[in-house]
Amino acid sequence: MVLLRFAPSPTGPLHLGGLRMALYNHLYAKKHGGRWILRIEDTDATRYVPGSVDGIRRALDWAGLEYDFGPGKKGPHSPYYQSERLDLYKHYAKKLLESGHAYRCFCSMDRLSEVREKLARTGSNATYDRHCLHLTEEEAARRVKAGEKSVVRLNGTQLPTRPGGVDLIFGQLKDAHASLATDPILLKSDLFPTYHLASVVDDHEMGITHVLRGEEWLPSLPLHLDLYASLKLQPPQFAHLPILLNADGSKMSKRNGDVQVDDYIKRGWEPISVLNWLALAGWGARHDPFTEPTEPKPESSSASSTHSHQSGTDAPDSTAVYTLPQLITEFDLTSVTHRNSSLDPMKLEYLNKQHLLQQRSTSDGLTAMAERVHDLVKDAFPESQHTSVEMIEKAILLLEGRLTNLKELPIHAFYLFEEPNLGSEEAVEMVNALAPQDRELVLSSVCKALSEVPEPWEDQDILKVLHDTRKEIKVSTKVFMKTLRHALTGFKDGPAIHDIIKVLGPVRSLDRLKSISSN
C-alpha cells in the first residue's frame, strides 16, 4: 500500500508552503489508494514553539486534509512525535557503529571551530578532519564510560556501493557528496538525532513508500541514500518539490510576509480556494473540468502563470477551478514544474470568487454560506431586524460575481441590513448631481408605479415597471437610475436596481423612496 508522511517541525504556525506539502501528500496518497501520516519532527528543542502542533492540526482540519495516522489517532506507526522515538534512533546509531559505518567523535566545539577555519584557509571544502575516526572501540568505550560527551558521525570513508539517486520530479540525479558536510553528525551529544538519521529511521520503521518534501532537501539525498545502504534498508521513492515563493519572488519565511495559514483563515478565504491556489502553484493540471469561467481571468506577471508540462501536453491553466476530489483525480507528479513558483494574490481572489459562485449554485450550498456568515452579519448590524439566514441568502444571490470573499458581504450589501447613510460623502455627491425637480419626479412616479404592483414582487417584472415609468416621465436613464440608487442604497455602484427592490421588498423599498421624496 502507498504510504506517505507530512512531517512538519513544531516551530510556529503552519505556513502556505507547509500546507501545500500536506496537500500534495494527500493528493498523491488518495489518488493511489494509499494513506498518509502526520509526523511531528520535534528533535530540536531549541526551536520548539508551544501550541504549534495544535495549530498545525487546526489548519489541516480547516483545509479538509484529514491524515490517516498521527497525533490524536491510533495507528500501527505510533508514536508520532520524534522526541518519543529516541530509543529507536539510538538502536540504529549502534548498528552503524558496530558495522563500521559510523564512529564516535569527542571533539569540542572550540576544536571543531578551529578545524573549520583552518580547512577554509587552505581552500578545502571539508568541514572536519576526521580526528576521531581512528579511535579504537576500546578507547571510545572508555571515554564514553568516563562521561565524555560525544556525537555519532557517519563514516564517509566506508560508504557502501549503491545505485544513483532518482527523483520522481527531477529524474536521475548526480551524487554530489562534495557539497555535503564531512562525515555529518547523525546522533548529537544529547542523544537526540539529526534530521538525517531520524527521517531515514522513521520512514523505514513506518513503512513509508514515497517521500514528498521540499527541494531544499535535494542536496541531502545522497547522504540519506548512503544511510539506507549502510543499514541495508530499501529506500522509499523520493519527490522533491520546488520551493514556493512570495509574489515578489522572495523566499517564504514564517517570520516575513503574509504566509501563515491562520491569516487566510481569519480573512475568510474558502479552504478549497486556498488549496486550489496552492495546488496549481508549480503543478500543471491537464484541463479545467468546469465550463468557461463567468468572468475574464486575471492577468499576472507571476512565475506561476504558465507551467511547462513534462508529459508534453499543453501548458495548463493556472486558474482552473477544482474541487478536492477533482484535484485528487488530476494530480500527477510528472506535471510538477522544475522551477520555483510564486503565489499571485490576484489568482486567489479569482479562484475564491469562482468557488463562491459554485457553492451558491445549489440550495444546500447557498444555505451553508449564509449560515457561515450569519454571526458576522449580526455583529455588523446589531440593531437590524433584517439579518436572518434567508435575507443573507438573498444578499449572496444579489451580489453574484461581485463577492470575492464571503466576509465582504456586510460591506457590499450593507443597505439590505440597515438604512443607507444618505449623509455620507458619496451619497451627498450623488444627490448634488441631480436636479431637484427631476429627482422629485422620478421618486414620486416610481412610488406610484410600484404601489400598483401586486405582491409578491419576486414574481413580478420590476424591470419592466421601471422601464415603462422612465419612458412615461421622459427622463434620461442616467438620472432615473442615479435617483433610485441614491434613495435605496446611498451608493454609486452595486447590483441592478430592480433586483435590489425585489430583495428589499414592497414595504422597505417604498418607505425609502417616500422618505426621500418628502424631504
Short mmCIF file of C-alpha atoms in Angstrom, two decimals:
data_model
loop_
_atom_site.label_atom_id
_atom_site.label_comp_id
_atom_site.label_asym_id
_atom_site.label_seq_id
_atom_site.Cartn_x
_atom_site.Cartn_y
_atom_site.Cartn_z
CA MET A 1 0.00 0.00 0.00
CA VAL A 2 1.16 3.52 -0.79
CA LEU A 3 2.02 5.35 2.44
CA LEU A 4 3.30 8.92 2.70
CA ARG A 5 4.06 11.30 5.53
CA PHE A 6 3.83 15.01 6.17
CA ALA A 7 6.46 15.79 8.77
CA PRO A 8 6.46 19.43 9.95
CA SER A 9 8.56 20.80 12.79
CA PRO A 10 6.63 22.45 15.66
CA THR A 11 8.42 25.76 15.25
CA GLY A 12 5.38 28.01 14.74
CA PRO A 13 2.12 28.24 12.81
CA LEU A 14 1.70 26.24 9.61
CA HIS A 15 2.62 28.37 6.59
CA LEU A 16 1.46 28.13 2.99
CA GLY A 17 4.47 26.10 1.89
CA GLY A 18 3.72 23.53 4.60
CA LEU A 19 0.05 23.40 3.65
CA ARG A 20 0.97 22.80 0.00
CA MET A 21 3.29 19.99 1.09
CA ALA A 22 0.50 18.40 3.13
CA LEU A 23 -1.87 18.85 0.17
CA TYR A 24 0.48 17.15 -2.30
CA ASN A 25 0.97 14.24 0.10
CA HIS A 26 -2.81 13.98 0.49
CA LEU A 27 -3.43 14.13 -3.27
CA TYR A 28 -0.81 11.51 -4.12
CA ALA A 29 -1.90 9.15 -1.35
CA LYS A 30 -5.61 9.34 -2.17
CA LYS A 31 -5.08 9.08 -5.92
CA HIS A 32 -3.16 5.84 -5.45
CA GLY A 33 -5.48 4.35 -2.86
CA GLY A 34 -2.99 4.98 -0.07
CA ARG A 35 -2.75 6.76 3.24
CA TRP A 36 -0.62 9.43 4.88
CA ILE A 37 0.82 10.11 8.29
CA LEU A 38 1.22 13.34 10.23
CA ARG A 39 4.61 13.01 11.95
CA ILE A 40 5.98 15.71 14.23
CA GLU A 41 9.73 16.26 13.88
CA ASP A 42 10.44 17.83 17.27
CA THR A 43 14.02 16.75 17.91
CA ASP A 44 15.31 20.33 18.03
CA ALA A 45 14.08 21.51 21.42
CA THR A 46 15.67 24.96 20.96
CA ARG A 47 13.24 25.78 18.12
CA TYR A 48 10.10 24.32 19.68
CA VAL A 49 7.15 26.74 19.94
CA PRO A 50 4.37 25.71 22.37
CA GLY A 51 1.00 25.27 20.70
CA SER A 52 2.48 24.64 17.26
CA VAL A 53 1.15 21.10 16.90
CA ASP A 54 -2.39 22.13 17.82
CA GLY A 55 -2.09 24.96 15.29
CA ILE A 56 -0.90 22.60 12.55
CA ARG A 57 -3.76 20.22 13.25
CA ARG A 58 -6.32 23.05 13.23
CA ALA A 59 -5.01 24.32 9.89
CA LEU A 60 -5.17 20.85 8.33
CA ASP A 61 -8.70 20.36 9.69
CA TRP A 62 -9.78 23.74 8.27
CA ALA A 63 -8.38 22.76 4.88
CA GLY A 64 -10.17 19.41 4.92
CA LEU A 65 -6.91 17.46 4.73
CA GLU A 66 -7.55 14.55 7.07
CA TYR A 67 -4.48 12.49 7.85
CA ASP A 68 -4.93 8.75 8.40
CA PHE A 69 -2.41 8.29 11.21
CA GLY A 70 -0.81 10.76 13.58
CA PRO A 71 -1.38 12.76 16.77
CA GLY A 72 -4.86 12.13 18.14
CA LYS A 73 -5.33 9.00 16.01
CA LYS A 74 -4.43 5.43 16.80
CA GLY A 75 -2.34 3.50 14.33
CA PRO A 76 0.40 0.92 13.88
CA HIS A 77 3.13 3.55 13.41
CA SER A 78 2.98 5.36 16.76
CA PRO A 79 4.44 7.24 18.49
CA TYR A 80 4.18 10.12 16.02
CA TYR A 81 6.47 12.55 17.86
CA GLN A 82 10.16 12.00 17.16
CA SER A 83 11.01 13.03 20.71
CA GLU A 84 9.18 9.87 21.82
CA ARG A 85 11.24 7.64 19.49
CA LEU A 86 14.75 8.30 20.85
CA ASP A 87 15.48 4.67 21.76
CA LEU A 88 14.83 3.75 18.13
CA TYR A 89 17.42 6.24 16.85
CA LYS A 90 19.99 5.05 19.40
CA HIS A 91 19.39 1.49 18.25
CA TYR A 92 20.12 2.36 14.63
CA ALA A 93 23.12 4.50 15.58
CA LYS A 94 24.51 1.49 17.46
CA LYS A 95 24.05 -0.69 14.36
CA LEU A 96 26.02 1.82 12.30
CA LEU A 97 28.79 1.94 14.91
CA GLU A 98 29.01 -1.86 15.04
CA SER A 99 29.21 -2.15 11.26
CA GLY A 100 31.92 0.49 10.98
CA HIS A 101 29.69 2.86 9.01
CA ALA A 102 29.75 5.38 11.87
CA TYR A 103 32.13 6.43 14.64
CA ARG A 104 32.13 8.45 17.83
CA CYS A 105 33.56 11.96 17.81
CA PHE A 106 34.65 13.62 21.07
CA CYS A 107 35.91 16.90 19.59
CA SER A 108 34.89 20.04 21.48
CA MET A 109 33.03 22.90 19.85
CA ASP A 110 36.14 25.07 20.11
CA ARG A 111 38.28 22.47 18.33
CA LEU A 112 35.67 21.99 15.59
CA SER A 113 35.54 25.74 15.02
CA GLU A 114 39.33 25.93 14.73
CA VAL A 115 39.41 23.00 12.31
CA ARG A 116 36.77 24.54 10.06
CA GLU A 117 38.65 27.84 9.93
CA LYS A 118 41.93 26.06 9.18
CA LEU A 119 40.40 23.97 6.40
CA ALA A 120 38.71 27.03 4.90
CA ARG A 121 42.03 28.91 4.78
CA THR A 122 43.55 26.08 2.77
CA GLY A 123 40.70 26.25 0.25
CA SER A 124 39.34 22.86 1.28
CA ASN A 125 35.62 22.06 1.09
CA ALA A 126 35.99 19.70 4.03
CA THR A 127 34.31 20.67 7.31
CA TYR A 128 36.02 18.15 9.62
CA ASP A 129 39.48 16.50 9.74
CA ARG A 130 38.26 13.07 10.94
CA HIS A 131 40.35 13.42 14.08
CA CYS A 132 38.32 10.78 15.94
CA LEU A 133 37.86 8.34 13.06
CA HIS A 134 40.71 6.07 14.05
CA LEU A 135 39.93 5.78 17.76
CA THR A 136 39.75 2.14 18.77
CA GLU A 137 36.50 0.71 20.05
CA GLU A 138 38.14 0.28 23.47
CA GLU A 139 39.29 3.92 23.59
CA ALA A 140 35.89 5.21 22.53
CA ALA A 141 34.12 2.98 25.07
CA ARG A 142 36.49 4.12 27.84
CA ARG A 143 35.84 7.81 27.11
CA VAL A 144 32.06 7.29 26.99
CA LYS A 145 32.20 5.44 30.32
CA ALA A 146 34.25 8.31 31.75
CA GLY A 147 31.38 10.67 30.95
CA GLU A 148 32.90 12.46 27.97
CA LYS A 149 30.30 13.89 25.61
CA SER A 150 30.37 12.61 22.07
CA VAL A 151 28.41 12.61 18.83
CA VAL A 152 27.99 9.84 16.28
CA ARG A 153 29.25 10.66 12.79
CA LEU A 154 28.75 8.85 9.50
CA ASN A 155 32.00 7.26 8.33
CA GLY A 156 32.47 8.80 4.89
CA THR A 157 35.39 6.51 4.18
CA GLN A 158 33.26 3.36 4.39
CA LEU A 159 30.30 4.23 2.20
CA PRO A 160 28.77 1.16 0.52
CA THR A 161 28.28 0.95 -3.21
CA ARG A 162 24.70 1.74 -4.16
CA PRO A 163 22.63 2.86 -7.17
CA GLY A 164 22.46 6.56 -8.03
CA GLY A 165 19.63 8.73 -6.82
CA VAL A 166 16.40 9.02 -8.78
CA ASP A 167 13.77 11.65 -8.10
CA LEU A 168 10.18 11.40 -9.31
CA ILE A 169 10.26 15.07 -10.36
CA PHE A 170 13.88 15.76 -11.32
CA GLY A 171 14.75 12.31 -12.65
CA GLN A 172 18.26 10.83 -12.46
CA LEU A 173 20.49 12.76 -10.07
CA LYS A 174 24.22 13.11 -9.64
CA ASP A 175 25.64 12.14 -6.26
CA ALA A 176 27.02 15.49 -5.12
CA HIS A 177 28.82 14.28 -1.99
CA ALA A 178 31.28 17.16 -2.26
CA SER A 179 28.54 19.58 -1.26
CA LEU A 180 27.83 17.72 1.99
CA ALA A 181 29.50 18.20 5.33
CA THR A 182 32.40 15.88 6.04
CA ASP A 183 31.12 12.87 7.99
CA PRO A 184 27.88 14.55 9.06
CA ILE A 185 26.58 14.10 12.60
CA LEU A 186 23.79 11.53 12.99
CA LEU A 187 23.31 11.47 16.77
CA LYS A 188 24.00 14.57 18.88
CA SER A 189 25.64 14.64 22.30
CA ASP A 190 22.22 15.00 23.96
CA LEU A 191 21.28 11.67 22.29
CA PHE A 192 18.77 13.40 20.00
CA PRO A 193 19.13 12.53 16.30
CA THR A 194 19.75 14.96 13.49
CA TYR A 195 17.15 15.18 10.73
CA HIS A 196 19.22 12.86 8.53
CA LEU A 197 19.16 9.85 10.87
CA ALA A 198 15.66 10.45 12.25
CA SER A 199 13.98 10.79 8.86
CA VAL A 200 15.66 7.67 7.45
CA VAL A 201 14.84 5.58 10.51
CA ASP A 202 11.25 6.78 10.79
CA ASP A 203 10.50 6.45 7.08
CA HIS A 204 11.74 2.86 7.22
CA GLU A 205 10.08 1.91 10.50
CA MET A 206 6.76 3.43 9.45
CA GLY A 207 6.83 1.74 6.05
CA ILE A 208 6.82 4.96 4.04
CA THR A 209 6.77 4.18 0.32
CA HIS A 210 7.01 7.72 -1.08
CA VAL A 211 8.69 10.81 0.40
CA LEU A 212 7.40 14.13 -0.90
CA ARG A 213 9.41 17.01 0.56
CA GLY A 214 10.88 20.38 -0.33
CA GLU A 215 13.63 20.88 -2.88
CA GLU A 216 15.87 22.25 -0.13
CA TRP A 217 16.44 18.61 0.91
CA LEU A 218 17.59 17.52 -2.54
CA PRO A 219 21.32 18.09 -1.74
CA SER A 220 20.91 15.77 1.27
CA LEU A 221 19.50 12.88 -0.79
CA PRO A 222 22.94 11.25 -1.39
CA LEU A 223 23.54 11.21 2.36
CA HIS A 224 20.14 9.67 3.04
CA LEU A 225 20.68 7.03 0.37
CA ASP A 226 24.08 6.29 1.94
CA LEU A 227 22.35 5.72 5.27
CA TYR A 228 19.81 3.37 3.74
CA ALA A 229 22.62 1.44 2.07
CA SER A 230 24.74 1.37 5.24
CA LEU A 231 21.78 -0.02 7.19
CA LYS A 232 20.90 -2.41 4.34
CA LEU A 233 17.41 -0.92 4.04
CA GLN A 234 15.28 -0.39 0.94
CA PRO A 235 14.79 3.37 0.43
CA PRO A 236 11.39 4.84 -0.47
CA GLN A 237 10.81 6.74 -3.69
CA PHE A 238 11.59 10.45 -3.44
CA ALA A 239 9.97 13.52 -4.97
CA HIS A 240 11.44 16.93 -4.16
CA LEU A 241 9.05 19.80 -4.74
CA PRO A 242 10.36 23.17 -5.97
CA ILE A 243 10.18 25.94 -3.42
CA LEU A 244 7.14 28.19 -3.10
CA LEU A 245 7.98 31.90 -3.27
CA ASN A 246 6.24 35.10 -2.27
CA ALA A 247 4.62 37.17 -5.02
CA ASP A 248 7.78 39.34 -5.23
CA GLY A 249 9.96 36.27 -5.76
CA SER A 250 11.44 36.24 -2.26
CA LYS A 251 11.65 33.03 -0.26
CA MET A 252 8.77 32.34 2.09
CA SER A 253 9.52 32.57 5.79
CA LYS A 254 7.46 32.16 8.93
CA ARG A 255 8.97 35.43 10.09
CA ASN A 256 8.36 37.50 6.97
CA GLY A 257 5.49 38.05 4.61
CA ASP A 258 1.87 37.03 4.56
CA VAL A 259 2.42 33.27 4.69
CA GLN A 260 0.67 31.85 7.76
CA VAL A 261 -2.40 29.72 7.09
CA ASP A 262 -4.05 31.32 10.14
CA ASP A 263 -4.05 34.66 8.31
CA TYR A 264 -6.05 33.19 5.44
CA ILE A 265 -8.47 31.54 7.84
CA LYS A 266 -9.10 34.83 9.67
CA ARG A 267 -9.64 36.70 6.41
CA GLY A 268 -12.38 34.34 5.35
CA TRP A 269 -10.85 32.70 2.29
CA GLU A 270 -12.56 29.47 1.27
CA PRO A 271 -10.43 26.43 2.21
CA ILE A 272 -10.86 24.85 -1.22
CA SER A 273 -9.86 28.13 -2.89
CA VAL A 274 -6.59 28.20 -0.96
CA LEU A 275 -5.94 24.53 -1.78
CA ASN A 276 -6.79 25.14 -5.45
CA TRP A 277 -4.40 28.11 -5.48
CA LEU A 278 -1.57 26.19 -3.82
CA ALA A 279 -2.08 23.08 -5.94
CA LEU A 280 -1.63 24.96 -9.20
CA ALA A 281 1.43 26.87 -7.99
CA GLY A 282 4.00 24.63 -9.59
CA TRP A 283 1.77 21.81 -10.71
CA GLY A 284 0.04 21.77 -14.07
CA ALA A 285 -3.42 20.25 -14.23
CA ARG A 286 -4.36 18.99 -17.69
CA HIS A 287 -7.65 20.79 -18.17
CA ASP A 288 -10.34 22.79 -16.50
CA PRO A 289 -13.14 20.38 -15.52
CA PHE A 290 -15.65 23.20 -15.27
CA THR A 291 -17.22 25.20 -18.05
CA GLU A 292 -15.78 28.52 -19.10
CA PRO A 293 -15.48 30.89 -16.11
CA THR A 294 -18.06 33.58 -15.72
CA GLU A 295 -15.60 36.45 -15.98
CA PRO A 296 -12.19 37.19 -17.50
CA LYS A 297 -9.21 35.62 -15.79
CA PRO A 298 -6.68 37.91 -14.13
CA GLU A 299 -3.52 38.85 -15.91
CA SER A 300 -0.40 38.12 -13.93
CA SER A 301 3.33 38.50 -14.19
CA SER A 302 3.78 35.77 -11.57
CA ALA A 303 6.23 32.97 -12.22
CA SER A 304 3.36 30.57 -11.72
CA SER A 305 1.24 31.99 -14.52
CA THR A 306 2.42 29.34 -17.01
CA HIS A 307 3.86 25.90 -16.48
CA SER A 308 5.75 23.52 -18.74
CA HIS A 309 4.07 20.13 -18.75
CA GLN A 310 6.67 17.36 -18.57
CA SER A 311 4.48 14.83 -20.33
CA GLY A 312 4.32 17.05 -23.40
CA THR A 313 0.69 18.15 -23.22
CA ASP A 314 -0.34 21.79 -23.42
CA ALA A 315 0.58 24.09 -20.56
CA PRO A 316 -2.32 24.07 -18.09
CA ASP A 317 -4.42 26.93 -16.91
CA SER A 318 -3.09 28.12 -13.56
CA THR A 319 -6.53 29.46 -12.61
CA ALA A 320 -8.51 26.29 -13.38
CA VAL A 321 -11.20 25.74 -10.75
CA TYR A 322 -11.08 22.39 -8.92
CA THR A 323 -12.80 20.69 -6.04
CA LEU A 324 -10.66 18.49 -3.79
CA PRO A 325 -11.91 15.23 -5.39
CA GLN A 326 -11.07 16.66 -8.82
CA LEU A 327 -7.58 17.63 -7.65
CA ILE A 328 -7.09 14.04 -6.46
CA THR A 329 -8.17 12.69 -9.84
CA GLU A 330 -5.98 15.08 -11.84
CA PHE A 331 -2.85 15.17 -9.68
CA ASP A 332 0.29 13.95 -11.44
CA LEU A 333 3.83 14.36 -10.15
CA THR A 334 5.17 14.30 -13.70
CA SER A 335 3.38 17.61 -14.25
CA VAL A 336 5.23 19.38 -11.44
CA THR A 337 7.49 22.07 -12.81
CA HIS A 338 11.23 22.01 -12.10
CA ARG A 339 11.37 25.67 -11.17
CA ASN A 340 10.25 27.57 -8.11
CA SER A 341 6.75 29.05 -8.23
CA SER A 342 5.42 32.27 -6.76
CA LEU A 343 1.97 32.86 -5.35
CA ASP A 344 -0.11 35.55 -7.05
CA PRO A 345 -2.75 37.02 -4.67
CA MET A 346 -4.87 38.03 -7.66
CA LYS A 347 -5.29 34.38 -8.56
CA LEU A 348 -6.54 33.57 -5.08
CA GLU A 349 -9.15 36.32 -5.38
CA TYR A 350 -10.26 34.97 -8.74
CA LEU A 351 -10.41 31.36 -7.56
CA ASN A 352 -12.25 32.30 -4.36
CA LYS A 353 -14.87 34.17 -6.37
CA GLN A 354 -15.35 31.16 -8.65
CA HIS A 355 -15.69 28.75 -5.74
CA LEU A 356 -18.27 31.02 -4.10
CA LEU A 357 -20.24 31.02 -7.35
CA GLN A 358 -20.05 27.23 -7.43
CA GLN A 359 -21.27 26.94 -3.84
CA ARG A 360 -24.19 29.34 -4.23
CA SER A 361 -25.42 27.46 -7.31
CA THR A 362 -27.10 24.83 -5.12
CA SER A 363 -29.71 25.34 -2.42
CA ASP A 364 -27.68 23.49 0.22
CA GLY A 365 -24.51 25.35 -0.72
CA LEU A 366 -26.26 28.71 -0.53
CA THR A 367 -27.73 27.96 2.89
CA ALA A 368 -24.35 26.76 4.18
CA MET A 369 -22.74 30.00 3.01
CA ALA A 370 -25.42 32.12 4.70
CA GLU A 371 -25.13 30.19 7.96
CA ARG A 372 -21.34 30.55 7.98
CA VAL A 373 -21.54 34.34 7.75
CA HIS A 374 -24.68 34.74 9.88
CA ASP A 375 -22.86 35.73 13.09
CA LEU A 376 -20.64 38.15 11.18
CA VAL A 377 -23.66 39.94 9.72
CA LYS A 378 -25.45 40.07 13.09
CA ASP A 379 -22.34 41.53 14.72
CA ALA A 380 -22.01 44.11 11.94
CA PHE A 381 -25.66 45.21 12.28
CA PRO A 382 -26.66 44.53 15.90
CA GLU A 383 -29.78 46.76 15.75
CA SER A 384 -31.07 45.36 12.47
CA GLN A 385 -34.22 43.27 12.18
CA HIS A 386 -33.15 42.02 8.75
CA THR A 387 -30.19 39.72 9.44
CA SER A 388 -31.93 36.36 9.05
CA VAL A 389 -30.29 33.50 7.16
CA GLU A 390 -32.96 33.95 4.48
CA MET A 391 -32.04 37.61 3.96
CA ILE A 392 -28.35 36.71 3.83
CA GLU A 393 -29.11 34.11 1.15
CA LYS A 394 -30.86 36.79 -0.88
CA ALA A 395 -27.88 39.11 -0.40
CA ILE A 396 -25.46 36.44 -1.66
CA LEU A 397 -27.58 35.82 -4.73
CA LEU A 398 -27.96 39.55 -5.34
CA LEU A 399 -24.23 40.19 -5.31
CA GLU A 400 -23.47 37.38 -7.77
CA GLY A 401 -19.88 37.75 -9.05
CA ARG A 402 -19.28 40.92 -7.02
CA LEU A 403 -18.43 38.85 -3.95
CA THR A 404 -14.74 37.94 -3.80
CA ASN A 405 -14.72 36.93 -0.15
CA LEU A 406 -17.73 35.97 1.96
CA LYS A 407 -16.54 38.26 4.74
CA GLU A 408 -17.09 41.22 2.39
CA LEU A 409 -20.86 40.66 2.45
CA PRO A 410 -21.63 43.30 5.13
CA ILE A 411 -19.59 45.85 3.15
CA HIS A 412 -21.10 45.24 -0.27
CA ALA A 413 -24.70 44.73 0.85
CA PHE A 414 -25.00 46.94 3.92
CA TYR A 415 -28.13 48.63 2.55
CA LEU A 416 -30.01 45.33 2.80
CA PHE A 417 -29.45 45.12 6.55
CA GLU A 418 -29.78 48.77 7.61
CA GLU A 419 -30.94 52.09 6.22
CA PRO A 420 -28.47 53.74 3.82
CA ASN A 421 -26.36 56.59 5.14
CA LEU A 422 -27.54 59.43 2.93
CA GLY A 423 -25.27 61.83 4.77
CA SER A 424 -22.14 60.12 3.53
CA GLU A 425 -19.81 61.99 1.21
CA GLU A 426 -20.67 59.64 -1.64
CA ALA A 427 -24.43 59.97 -1.15
CA VAL A 428 -24.24 63.77 -0.93
CA GLU A 429 -22.16 63.87 -4.12
CA MET A 430 -24.80 61.76 -5.87
CA VAL A 431 -27.75 63.94 -4.88
CA ASN A 432 -25.93 67.17 -5.68
CA ALA A 433 -25.52 65.94 -9.26
CA LEU A 434 -29.31 65.67 -9.67
CA ALA A 435 -31.73 68.50 -10.47
CA PRO A 436 -34.28 68.68 -7.62
CA GLN A 437 -37.27 68.69 -9.97
CA ASP A 438 -36.01 65.62 -11.87
CA ARG A 439 -35.32 63.82 -8.62
CA GLU A 440 -38.77 64.54 -7.24
CA LEU A 441 -40.42 63.47 -10.48
CA VAL A 442 -38.58 60.15 -10.55
CA LEU A 443 -39.30 59.36 -6.90
CA SER A 444 -43.00 60.19 -6.99
CA SER A 445 -43.57 58.40 -10.28
CA VAL A 446 -41.77 55.24 -9.21
CA CYS A 447 -43.58 55.20 -5.86
CA LYS A 448 -46.92 55.39 -7.67
CA ALA A 449 -45.97 52.67 -10.16
CA LEU A 450 -44.60 50.27 -7.55
CA SER A 451 -47.62 50.79 -5.29
CA GLU A 452 -49.75 49.28 -8.02
CA VAL A 453 -47.60 46.16 -8.41
CA PRO A 454 -49.26 43.11 -6.81
CA GLU A 455 -47.31 41.06 -4.30
CA PRO A 456 -45.18 39.00 -4.11
CA TRP A 457 -42.74 41.19 -6.00
CA GLU A 458 -40.39 38.26 -6.56
CA ASP A 459 -42.85 37.04 -9.19
CA GLN A 460 -43.24 40.41 -10.91
CA ASP A 461 -41.24 42.03 -13.71
CA ILE A 462 -39.97 45.02 -11.76
CA LEU A 463 -37.51 45.88 -14.51
CA LYS A 464 -40.40 46.41 -16.95
CA VAL A 465 -42.23 48.57 -14.42
CA LEU A 466 -39.17 50.81 -14.07
CA HIS A 467 -38.59 50.89 -17.82
CA ASP A 468 -42.18 51.90 -18.55
CA THR A 469 -42.14 54.56 -15.82
CA ARG A 470 -38.95 56.15 -17.15
CA LYS A 471 -40.37 56.29 -20.69
CA GLU A 472 -43.56 57.86 -19.40
CA ILE A 473 -41.85 60.68 -17.47
CA LYS A 474 -39.21 61.17 -20.20
CA VAL A 475 -36.04 61.48 -18.10
CA SER A 476 -32.65 60.06 -19.04
CA THR A 477 -31.68 56.59 -17.88
CA LYS A 478 -28.71 58.07 -16.01
CA VAL A 479 -30.83 60.48 -13.97
CA PHE A 480 -33.52 57.87 -13.39
CA MET A 481 -31.17 55.18 -12.12
CA LYS A 482 -28.95 57.52 -10.08
CA THR A 483 -32.02 58.87 -8.28
CA LEU A 484 -33.22 55.39 -7.36
CA ARG A 485 -29.78 54.12 -6.42
CA HIS A 486 -29.26 57.10 -4.14
CA ALA A 487 -32.59 56.64 -2.41
CA LEU A 488 -32.32 52.89 -1.99
CA THR A 489 -28.60 52.38 -1.26
CA GLY A 490 -26.78 55.74 -0.95
CA PHE A 491 -24.08 54.08 -3.03
CA LYS A 492 -22.96 54.76 -6.62
CA ASP A 493 -22.33 51.18 -7.65
CA GLY A 494 -24.00 47.88 -7.00
CA PRO A 495 -26.35 45.24 -8.37
CA ALA A 496 -29.23 46.07 -10.70
CA ILE A 497 -31.81 48.39 -9.11
CA HIS A 498 -34.77 46.15 -9.94
CA ASP A 499 -33.04 43.25 -8.16
CA ILE A 500 -32.36 45.40 -5.10
CA ILE A 501 -36.03 46.42 -5.00
CA LYS A 502 -37.12 42.77 -5.09
CA VAL A 503 -34.83 41.85 -2.20
CA LEU A 504 -35.87 44.85 -0.09
CA GLY A 505 -39.50 44.09 -0.78
CA PRO A 506 -42.53 46.43 -1.03
CA VAL A 507 -42.52 47.94 2.46
CA ARG A 508 -38.82 48.78 2.73
CA SER A 509 -38.48 49.93 -0.89
CA LEU A 510 -41.50 52.25 -0.78
CA ASP A 511 -40.57 53.58 2.67
CA ARG A 512 -37.14 54.64 1.39
CA LEU A 513 -38.49 56.20 -1.80
CA LYS A 514 -41.25 58.06 0.05
CA SER A 515 -38.99 59.32 2.83
CA ILE A 516 -36.61 60.84 0.28
CA SER A 517 -39.48 62.24 -1.77
CA SER A 518 -40.96 64.02 1.25
CA ASN A 519 -37.66 65.72 2.14
#
